[in-house]
Amino acid sequence: MRTKLTVIATELDLSIASYLRKFSTAEKRRERTRRRMYQISELAESVGLSRATLLYYEKLGLLKGKRQANGYRVYSDADRQRLRLMQQLQSGGLSLQECQACLDGKLDRDMLGQRLDRLEQEIAEKTRSRDLLAALLGQSSLKDWHEELERVAPDLHRAWLVSQGFSSAEAGLVALVSKDMNAHDAYIAGFMEVFSDLDYWGPGMAEATRRALELVPFVPETILEIGCGPGMATMSLAEATTARILATDTAEVALDKLRARIAARGLNDRIEEQNVDMAAIPVPERPWDVIWSKGSAYILGVEKALADWRALLRPGGVFVFSDMVWRTDKPDDEVRAFWASEYPAMATPTTRAAQARRAGYRVLGHFDMGREAMDTYYRPLAARLEALATDLAGSRVLDDLRREIAVHEAGRGQFGYEMFVLERG
Ligand SMILES: C[S@@+](CC[C@H](N)C(=O)[O-])C[C@H]1O[C@@H](n2cnc3c(N)ncnc32)[C@H](O)[C@@H]1O
């Protein structure tokens, strides 16, 4: 009777025997390959090069075939392997001469280091292109790509979005808000559901509006407000001045709220509201005394807004805008990472003031709008997100806005809103 042990031993013998058989077969095959000699056309075919290329390599001394008695050249498998290695080195960016030096064991470490750096750059570029194609096919998120393009080439980014059928105003929202052209409409619908119920669409308060107005060195007769949102600043401007105001925005939800405010206060004769894209504001017959942009210039890009909107102001006219700014040059990692993706162009007040001067303005003043201005925006926003937590469960809108609030809490003092008052020079 066979014991269990005998059975195991027999099975082991069999498997060892079969392994040895396989091993020796593979070894024999390798040996045959090693000994195999190739005619030039066979060699060319096996490495995917032309016969002429191999003859050229012969001429350069990169390849040395053995001439047979019948005059034909033959090549060994070592020659084939050498060619394979050369092909890899070449696709790593090495010239034929550099390949030859490498194969002859003369390693130029500096040259190889440079080729490696270049190769890594090329791989990074290819990876970005690959990600773009995958994103365009809906196989991955477009967020990183939109952010990257907005950082390195914002004008091109928006122009490309317009070429894909978005209006210029929508392109701005894709670039800065939804960051996903495939899911843009759904994102904005959720976003508007949150904001339709809020009075402040950005940090600010009446006190900051009054303080900025005090820096304006004349009594304004006309004010153009850009990106007015639901019109809280519009109302403060109407109360604090006697100017005629044109309040503009592209969000009809916001303009509806503004219309209701204008009607409720009987201000129809002084305030007009219009749906106007900030990237295409018509040049007025009579240039504006004051242009007001509370928390909206970043959408066009502050530097572009400084340049483009200057042409709409009369000489000596005043441009007032508020913007999120850095208050430290050493933010916490989380805060830095958040703004690097949400507002990569965010600058310090000093940088913004210098940009204004370069664009042809005199800086009449700028000030920190303070903690209260931030809370005026973030507190109701947080409460609104709570109220919509069930309706918007799982949506990116909820995650994105919650993250912004968390960063606002964690990063107090590291960033904030600044108001700038500039005179057109
Ligand atoms: C951060 S909110 C500020 C709104 C308002 N000034 C406030 O502080 O409550 C930016 C505003 O710009 C508007 N906006 C976005 N893209 C725009 C565009 N291309 N042209 C005009 N307004 C735009 C938005 O609808 C929104 O009302």
Coordinates of C-alpha atoms and ligand atoms in Angstrom, one line a residue:
M1 CA 0.0 0.0 0.0
R2 CA 1.3 3.4 -1.0
T3 CA 1.7 5.7 1.9
K4 CA 0.8 9.3 1.7
L5 CA 4.5 10.2 1.7
T6 CA 5.2 8.0 -1.3
V7 CA 2.5 9.7 -3.2
I8 CA 3.8 13.1 -2.4
A9 CA 7.4 12.0 -3.3
T10 CA 6.2 10.6 -6.6
E11 CA 4.3 13.8 -7.4
L12 CA 7.4 15.8 -6.5
D13 CA 9.6 13.6 -8.7
L14 CA 7.2 14.1 -11.6
S15 CA 7.0 17.8 -11.2
I16 CA 10.8 18.1 -10.9
A17 CA 11.2 16.0 -14.0
S18 CA 8.7 18.1 -15.9
Y19 CA 10.4 21.3 -14.7
L20 CA 13.8 20.0 -15.8
R21 CA 12.4 19.0 -19.1
K22 CA 11.0 22.5 -19.7
F23 CA 14.2 24.1 -18.4
S24 CA 16.4 22.2 -20.7
T25 CA 14.0 22.8 -23.7
A26 CA 14.2 26.6 -23.0
E27 CA 17.9 26.5 -22.5
K28 CA 18.4 24.6 -25.7
R29 CA 16.2 27.2 -27.5
R30 CA 18.3 30.0 -26.1
E31 CA 21.5 28.2 -27.0
R32 CA 20.2 27.7 -30.6
T33 CA 19.4 31.5 -30.7
R34 CA 22.9 32.3 -29.4
R35 CA 24.5 30.3 -32.0
R36 CA 22.2 31.5 -34.8
M37 CA 23.8 33.5 -37.6
Y38 CA 21.7 36.1 -39.5
Q39 CA 21.9 37.3 -43.1
I40 CA 21.7 41.1 -43.3
S41 CA 18.1 41.1 -44.4
E42 CA 17.1 38.6 -41.6
L43 CA 18.8 40.8 -39.1
A44 CA 17.1 43.9 -40.4
E45 CA 13.7 42.2 -40.2
S46 CA 14.3 40.9 -36.7
V47 CA 15.1 44.4 -35.3
G48 CA 12.7 46.3 -37.5
L49 CA 15.3 48.4 -39.4
S50 CA 16.0 48.6 -43.1
R51 CA 18.9 46.8 -44.8
A52 CA 20.3 50.2 -45.9
T53 CA 20.4 51.4 -42.2
L54 CA 22.4 48.3 -41.2
L55 CA 24.8 48.9 -44.1
Y56 CA 25.1 52.5 -42.8
Y57 CA 25.8 51.3 -39.3
E58 CA 28.5 49.0 -40.8
K59 CA 30.1 52.0 -42.4
L60 CA 30.1 53.9 -39.1
G61 CA 31.7 50.8 -37.4
L62 CA 28.6 50.3 -35.2
L63 CA 28.1 46.8 -36.6
K64 CA 30.7 44.3 -37.8
G65 CA 29.4 41.4 -39.8
K66 CA 31.6 38.5 -40.7
R67 CA 32.2 38.1 -44.5
Q68 CA 31.7 34.5 -45.6
A69 CA 33.5 32.7 -48.4
N70 CA 30.6 33.4 -50.7
G71 CA 30.9 37.1 -50.0
Y72 CA 27.7 37.4 -47.9
R73 CA 27.9 39.0 -44.5
V74 CA 26.5 37.2 -41.5
Y75 CA 25.8 38.5 -38.1
S76 CA 25.7 36.8 -34.7
D77 CA 23.0 37.1 -32.1
A78 CA 25.4 39.3 -30.1
D79 CA 25.1 41.8 -33.0
R80 CA 21.3 41.6 -32.8
Q81 CA 21.4 42.3 -29.1
R82 CA 23.7 45.2 -29.6
L83 CA 21.3 46.6 -32.2
R84 CA 18.4 46.3 -29.8
L85 CA 20.3 48.1 -27.0
M86 CA 21.3 50.8 -29.5
Q87 CA 17.7 51.3 -30.4
Q88 CA 16.7 51.8 -26.8
L89 CA 19.5 54.2 -26.2
Q90 CA 18.5 56.1 -29.3
S91 CA 14.9 56.4 -28.2
G92 CA 16.3 57.7 -24.9
G93 CA 17.7 60.6 -27.0
L94 CA 21.3 59.5 -27.6
S95 CA 23.0 60.2 -30.9
L96 CA 24.5 57.3 -32.9
Q97 CA 28.0 58.4 -31.7
E98 CA 26.8 58.5 -28.1
C99 CA 25.3 55.1 -28.4
Q100 CA 28.5 53.7 -29.8
A101 CA 30.5 55.2 -26.9
C102 CA 28.1 53.7 -24.4
L103 CA 28.2 50.2 -26.1
D104 CA 32.0 50.4 -26.0
G105 CA 31.8 51.0 -22.3
K106 CA 32.8 54.7 -22.4
L107 CA 30.0 56.1 -20.2
D108 CA 29.8 59.9 -20.3
R109 CA 27.9 60.5 -17.1
D110 CA 27.2 64.2 -17.7
M111 CA 25.8 63.5 -21.1
L112 CA 23.6 60.6 -19.8
G113 CA 22.4 62.8 -16.9
Q114 CA 21.3 65.5 -19.4
R115 CA 19.5 62.9 -21.6
L116 CA 17.8 61.5 -18.5
D117 CA 16.5 65.0 -17.5
R118 CA 15.2 65.6 -21.0
L119 CA 13.6 62.2 -21.1
E120 CA 11.9 62.9 -17.8
Q121 CA 10.5 66.2 -19.1
E122 CA 9.3 64.4 -22.3
I123 CA 7.6 61.7 -20.2
A124 CA 5.9 64.3 -18.0
E125 CA 4.7 66.1 -21.2
K126 CA 3.5 62.9 -22.7
T127 CA 1.7 62.0 -19.4
R128 CA -0.1 65.3 -19.5
S129 CA -1.1 64.8 -23.1
R130 CA -2.2 61.3 -22.3
D131 CA -4.3 62.6 -19.4
L132 CA -5.8 65.2 -21.6
L133 CA -6.9 62.6 -24.2
A134 CA -8.3 60.4 -21.4
A135 CA -10.1 63.3 -19.9
L136 CA -11.5 64.4 -23.3
L137 CA -12.8 60.8 -23.7
G138 CA -14.5 61.1 -20.4
Q139 CA -12.1 58.5 -18.9
S140 CA -10.7 60.7 -16.1
S141 CA -11.4 64.0 -14.4
L142 CA -10.7 67.2 -16.3
K143 CA -10.1 69.1 -13.1
D144 CA -6.3 68.8 -13.0
W145 CA -6.0 69.6 -16.7
H146 CA -8.2 72.7 -16.5
E147 CA -6.2 73.9 -13.4
E148 CA -2.9 73.4 -15.2
L149 CA -4.0 75.1 -18.4
E150 CA -5.5 78.0 -16.4
R151 CA -2.2 78.4 -14.6
V152 CA 0.1 78.3 -17.6
A153 CA -2.0 79.7 -20.4
P154 CA -5.3 81.2 -19.2
D155 CA -6.1 83.1 -22.4
L156 CA -5.6 80.0 -24.5
H157 CA -7.6 77.9 -22.1
R158 CA -10.6 80.2 -22.4
A159 CA -10.2 80.6 -26.1
W160 CA -10.1 76.8 -26.5
L161 CA -13.3 76.4 -24.3
V162 CA -15.0 79.0 -26.6
S163 CA -14.0 76.9 -29.6
Q164 CA -15.7 74.0 -27.9
G165 CA -19.0 75.9 -27.9
F166 CA -19.0 77.7 -24.5
S167 CA -19.7 81.4 -24.4
S168 CA -16.9 83.5 -23.1
A169 CA -18.7 83.9 -19.7
E170 CA -19.3 80.2 -19.4
A171 CA -15.6 79.6 -20.3
G172 CA -14.6 81.6 -17.3
L173 CA -16.9 79.6 -15.1
V174 CA -15.6 76.3 -16.5
A175 CA -12.0 77.5 -15.9
L176 CA -12.5 78.7 -12.3
V177 CA -15.6 77.1 -10.9
S178 CA -16.7 73.7 -12.4
K179 CA -13.3 72.8 -13.9
D180 CA -15.0 70.1 -15.9
M181 CA -16.4 70.9 -19.3
N182 CA -18.2 67.6 -19.5
A183 CA -20.1 68.1 -16.2
H184 CA -20.2 71.9 -16.3
D185 CA -24.0 72.3 -16.5
A186 CA -24.8 70.0 -13.7
Y187 CA -22.1 71.6 -11.5
I188 CA -23.3 75.1 -12.1
A189 CA -26.9 74.0 -11.4
G190 CA -25.8 72.7 -8.0
F191 CA -23.7 75.8 -7.4
M192 CA -26.6 78.1 -8.2
E193 CA -28.9 76.2 -6.0
V194 CA -26.5 77.0 -3.1
F195 CA -26.0 80.7 -4.1
S196 CA -29.5 81.6 -5.2
D197 CA -30.5 81.9 -1.6
L198 CA -27.5 84.0 -0.5
D199 CA -27.1 87.8 -0.5
Y200 CA -23.3 87.8 -0.5
W201 CA -21.6 86.0 -3.3
G202 CA -18.2 87.1 -2.0
P203 CA -16.6 88.6 1.1
G204 CA -17.7 92.2 1.8
M205 CA -20.0 94.5 3.7
A206 CA -21.4 98.0 3.5
E207 CA -18.7 99.4 5.8
A208 CA -15.9 98.4 3.3
T209 CA -17.9 100.0 0.4
R210 CA -18.2 103.3 2.3
R211 CA -14.6 103.2 3.3
A212 CA -13.5 102.8 -0.3
L213 CA -15.8 105.5 -1.4
E214 CA -14.1 107.9 1.0
L215 CA -10.9 107.4 -0.9
V216 CA -12.5 108.5 -4.2
P217 CA -11.4 112.2 -4.6
F218 CA -14.5 113.4 -6.4
V219 CA -18.3 113.0 -6.3
P220 CA -19.0 110.3 -8.9
E221 CA -21.8 110.9 -11.3
T222 CA -21.6 107.5 -13.0
I223 CA -20.6 104.1 -11.7
L224 CA -20.2 100.9 -13.6
E225 CA -20.4 97.8 -11.4
I226 CA -19.0 94.6 -12.8
G227 CA -20.0 91.2 -11.4
C228 CA -22.6 92.8 -9.1
G229 CA -24.1 89.5 -7.9
P230 CA -27.3 89.9 -6.0
G231 CA -26.5 93.6 -5.6
M232 CA -25.6 94.2 -1.9
A233 CA -22.7 96.5 -2.9
T234 CA -25.0 98.1 -5.5
M235 CA -27.4 99.1 -2.8
S236 CA -24.6 100.5 -0.6
L237 CA -23.3 102.5 -3.6
A238 CA -26.8 103.8 -4.3
E239 CA -27.2 104.8 -0.6
A240 CA -23.8 106.5 -0.2
T241 CA -23.7 108.4 -3.6
T242 CA -26.0 110.2 -5.9
A243 CA -24.5 108.5 -9.0
R244 CA -26.3 106.7 -11.8
I245 CA -25.3 103.1 -11.6
L246 CA -25.1 100.4 -14.2
A247 CA -24.9 97.0 -12.4
T248 CA -23.8 94.1 -14.6
D249 CA -23.5 90.4 -14.2
T250 CA -24.1 87.2 -16.2
A251 CA -26.0 85.2 -13.6
E252 CA -29.7 85.8 -14.2
V253 CA -30.4 84.4 -10.7
A254 CA -28.4 87.2 -9.2
L255 CA -29.8 89.9 -11.5
D256 CA -33.3 88.8 -10.5
K257 CA -32.5 89.4 -6.9
L258 CA -31.0 92.8 -7.8
R259 CA -34.1 93.7 -9.8
A260 CA -36.3 92.9 -6.7
R261 CA -34.0 95.1 -4.5
I262 CA -34.1 98.0 -7.0
A263 CA -37.9 97.8 -7.2
A264 CA -38.4 97.4 -3.4
R265 CA -36.4 100.6 -2.8
G266 CA -37.8 102.5 -5.7
L267 CA -34.4 103.0 -7.3
N268 CA -35.3 102.3 -10.9
D269 CA -34.4 105.8 -12.0
R270 CA -30.8 105.5 -10.6
I271 CA -29.9 101.9 -11.1
E272 CA -30.0 100.0 -14.3
E273 CA -29.0 96.3 -14.4
Q274 CA -27.8 94.4 -17.4
N275 CA -26.6 91.0 -18.3
V276 CA -23.1 91.9 -19.6
D277 CA -20.0 89.7 -19.9
M278 CA -17.1 91.3 -18.1
A279 CA -14.8 90.2 -21.0
A280 CA -16.8 92.2 -23.5
I281 CA -18.0 95.4 -21.9
P282 CA -19.0 97.9 -24.6
V283 CA -16.9 101.1 -24.6
P284 CA -19.3 103.8 -23.4
E285 CA -20.0 107.1 -25.2
R286 CA -19.1 108.9 -22.0
P287 CA -16.4 107.0 -20.1
W288 CA -17.2 106.0 -16.5
D289 CA -16.3 108.1 -13.4
V290 CA -16.0 104.9 -11.3
I291 CA -15.7 101.2 -12.0
W292 CA -16.6 98.9 -9.1
S293 CA -15.7 95.3 -9.0
K294 CA -16.3 93.5 -5.7
G295 CA -14.7 90.1 -5.8
S296 CA -15.1 89.7 -9.5
A297 CA -12.0 90.9 -11.2
Y298 CA -10.2 87.6 -10.6
I299 CA -12.6 86.0 -13.0
L300 CA -11.1 87.9 -15.9
G301 CA -7.7 87.9 -14.2
V302 CA -6.8 90.9 -12.1
E303 CA -4.0 92.0 -14.5
K304 CA -6.2 91.8 -17.5
A305 CA -9.0 93.6 -15.7
L306 CA -6.6 96.4 -14.8
A307 CA -5.6 96.8 -18.4
D308 CA -9.0 96.2 -20.2
W309 CA -11.2 98.2 -17.9
R310 CA -8.9 101.2 -17.7
A311 CA -10.0 102.0 -21.3
L312 CA -13.6 102.4 -20.0
L313 CA -12.7 105.0 -17.4
R314 CA -12.3 108.7 -17.9
P315 CA -8.9 110.2 -17.2
G316 CA -8.8 110.7 -13.4
G317 CA -11.6 108.1 -13.0
V318 CA -11.3 105.6 -10.3
F319 CA -11.3 101.8 -10.3
V320 CA -12.2 100.1 -7.1
F321 CA -11.8 96.3 -6.8
S322 CA -11.5 93.7 -4.0
D323 CA -9.6 90.5 -4.3
M324 CA -8.4 87.6 -2.2
V325 CA -4.8 88.2 -1.2
W326 CA -2.0 86.5 0.7
R327 CA -1.2 87.8 4.2
T328 CA 1.8 85.6 4.7
D329 CA 4.5 84.2 2.5
K330 CA 4.6 81.0 4.6
P331 CA 1.1 79.6 4.5
D332 CA 0.4 76.1 5.9
D333 CA 0.7 73.3 3.4
E334 CA -3.1 72.7 3.2
V335 CA -3.8 76.4 2.7
R336 CA -1.1 76.7 0.1
A337 CA -2.3 73.6 -1.8
F338 CA -5.9 74.8 -1.7
W339 CA -5.2 78.2 -3.2
A340 CA -2.6 76.8 -5.7
S341 CA -5.5 75.0 -7.3
E342 CA -8.3 77.4 -6.6
Y343 CA -6.6 80.7 -7.3
P344 CA -3.0 80.2 -8.4
A345 CA -2.7 83.9 -9.4
M346 CA -3.5 85.0 -5.8
A347 CA -0.9 87.7 -4.9
T348 CA 0.0 89.9 -1.9
P349 CA -1.5 93.5 -1.6
T350 CA 2.0 94.9 -2.5
T351 CA 2.2 92.9 -5.7
R352 CA -1.3 93.9 -6.7
A353 CA -0.5 97.6 -6.0
A354 CA 2.7 97.3 -8.2
Q355 CA 0.7 95.7 -11.0
A356 CA -1.8 98.6 -10.8
R357 CA 1.0 101.1 -11.1
R358 CA 2.5 99.3 -14.1
A359 CA -1.0 99.3 -15.7
G360 CA -1.2 103.1 -15.5
Y361 CA -3.0 103.8 -12.2
R362 CA -2.1 105.8 -9.1
V363 CA -2.8 103.9 -6.0
L364 CA -5.1 106.1 -3.8
G365 CA -5.2 103.4 -1.1
H366 CA -5.9 99.9 -0.2
F367 CA -7.0 98.2 3.0
D368 CA -7.8 94.8 4.6
M369 CA -11.5 94.3 4.5
G370 CA -11.2 92.5 7.8
R371 CA -12.5 89.3 9.4
E372 CA -16.1 90.5 9.5
A373 CA -16.2 90.9 5.7
M374 CA -15.0 87.3 5.3
D375 CA -17.5 86.0 7.9
T376 CA -20.3 87.9 6.2
Y377 CA -19.8 85.6 3.2
Y378 CA -18.6 82.3 4.8
R379 CA -21.1 82.1 7.7
P380 CA -24.3 82.1 5.6
L381 CA -22.6 79.9 3.0
A382 CA -21.8 77.3 5.7
A383 CA -25.4 77.4 7.0
R384 CA -26.8 77.1 3.4
L385 CA -24.6 74.0 2.8
E386 CA -25.9 72.5 6.0
A387 CA -29.5 73.1 4.8
L388 CA -28.7 71.5 1.4
A389 CA -26.6 68.6 2.8
T390 CA -29.2 66.0 1.8
D391 CA -30.2 67.4 -1.5
L392 CA -26.6 67.8 -2.6
A393 CA -25.2 64.7 -0.9
G394 CA -22.3 63.3 -2.9
S395 CA -22.0 66.3 -5.3
R396 CA -18.7 67.9 -6.0
V397 CA -20.3 71.3 -5.4
L398 CA -20.9 70.4 -1.7
D399 CA -17.4 68.9 -1.3
D400 CA -15.7 71.9 -3.0
L401 CA -17.5 74.6 -1.0
R402 CA -17.1 72.7 2.3
R403 CA -13.4 72.4 1.7
E404 CA -13.2 76.2 1.0
I405 CA -14.9 76.9 4.3
A406 CA -12.6 74.5 6.1
V407 CA -9.5 76.2 4.6
H408 CA -11.0 79.5 5.5
E409 CA -11.3 78.4 9.2
A410 CA -7.9 76.7 9.3
G411 CA -6.1 79.5 7.5
R412 CA -7.4 82.6 9.3
G413 CA -4.8 85.3 9.1
Q414 CA -2.9 83.7 6.2
F415 CA -5.2 85.2 3.5
G416 CA -8.0 87.6 3.3
Y417 CA -9.8 90.2 1.2
E418 CA -8.3 93.5 0.2
M419 CA -9.9 96.5 -1.3
F420 CA -8.0 98.6 -3.8
V421 CA -8.8 102.2 -4.9
L422 CA -6.9 103.3 -8.0
E423 CA -7.0 106.4 -10.0
R424 CA -6.6 106.2 -13.8
G425 CA -3.3 108.1 -14.6
Ligands
LIG1 C1 -17.5 86.2 -6.3 S1 -19.0 86.8 -7.1 C2 -19.1 88.4 -6.4 C3 -20.5 88.9 -6.5 C4 -20.8 90.2 -5.8 N1 -20.0 91.3 -6.3 C5 -20.6 90.0 -4.3 O1 -19.5 90.4 -3.8 O2 -21.5 89.5 -3.7 C6 -18.6 87.0 -8.7 C7 -19.7 87.5 -9.6 O3 -19.2 87.6 -10.9 C8 -20.2 87.1 -11.8 N2 -19.6 86.7 -13.1 C9 -19.0 85.6 -13.4 N3 -18.6 85.6 -14.6 C10 -18.9 86.8 -15.1 C11 -18.7 87.4 -16.4 N4 -18.1 86.7 -17.4 N5 -19.2 88.6 -16.6 C12 -19.8 89.3 -15.6 N6 -20.1 88.7 -14.4 C13 -19.6 87.5 -14.2 C14 -20.9 86.0 -11.0 O4 -22.2 85.7 -11.5 C15 -20.9 86.6 -9.6 O5 -22.0 87.3 -9.4

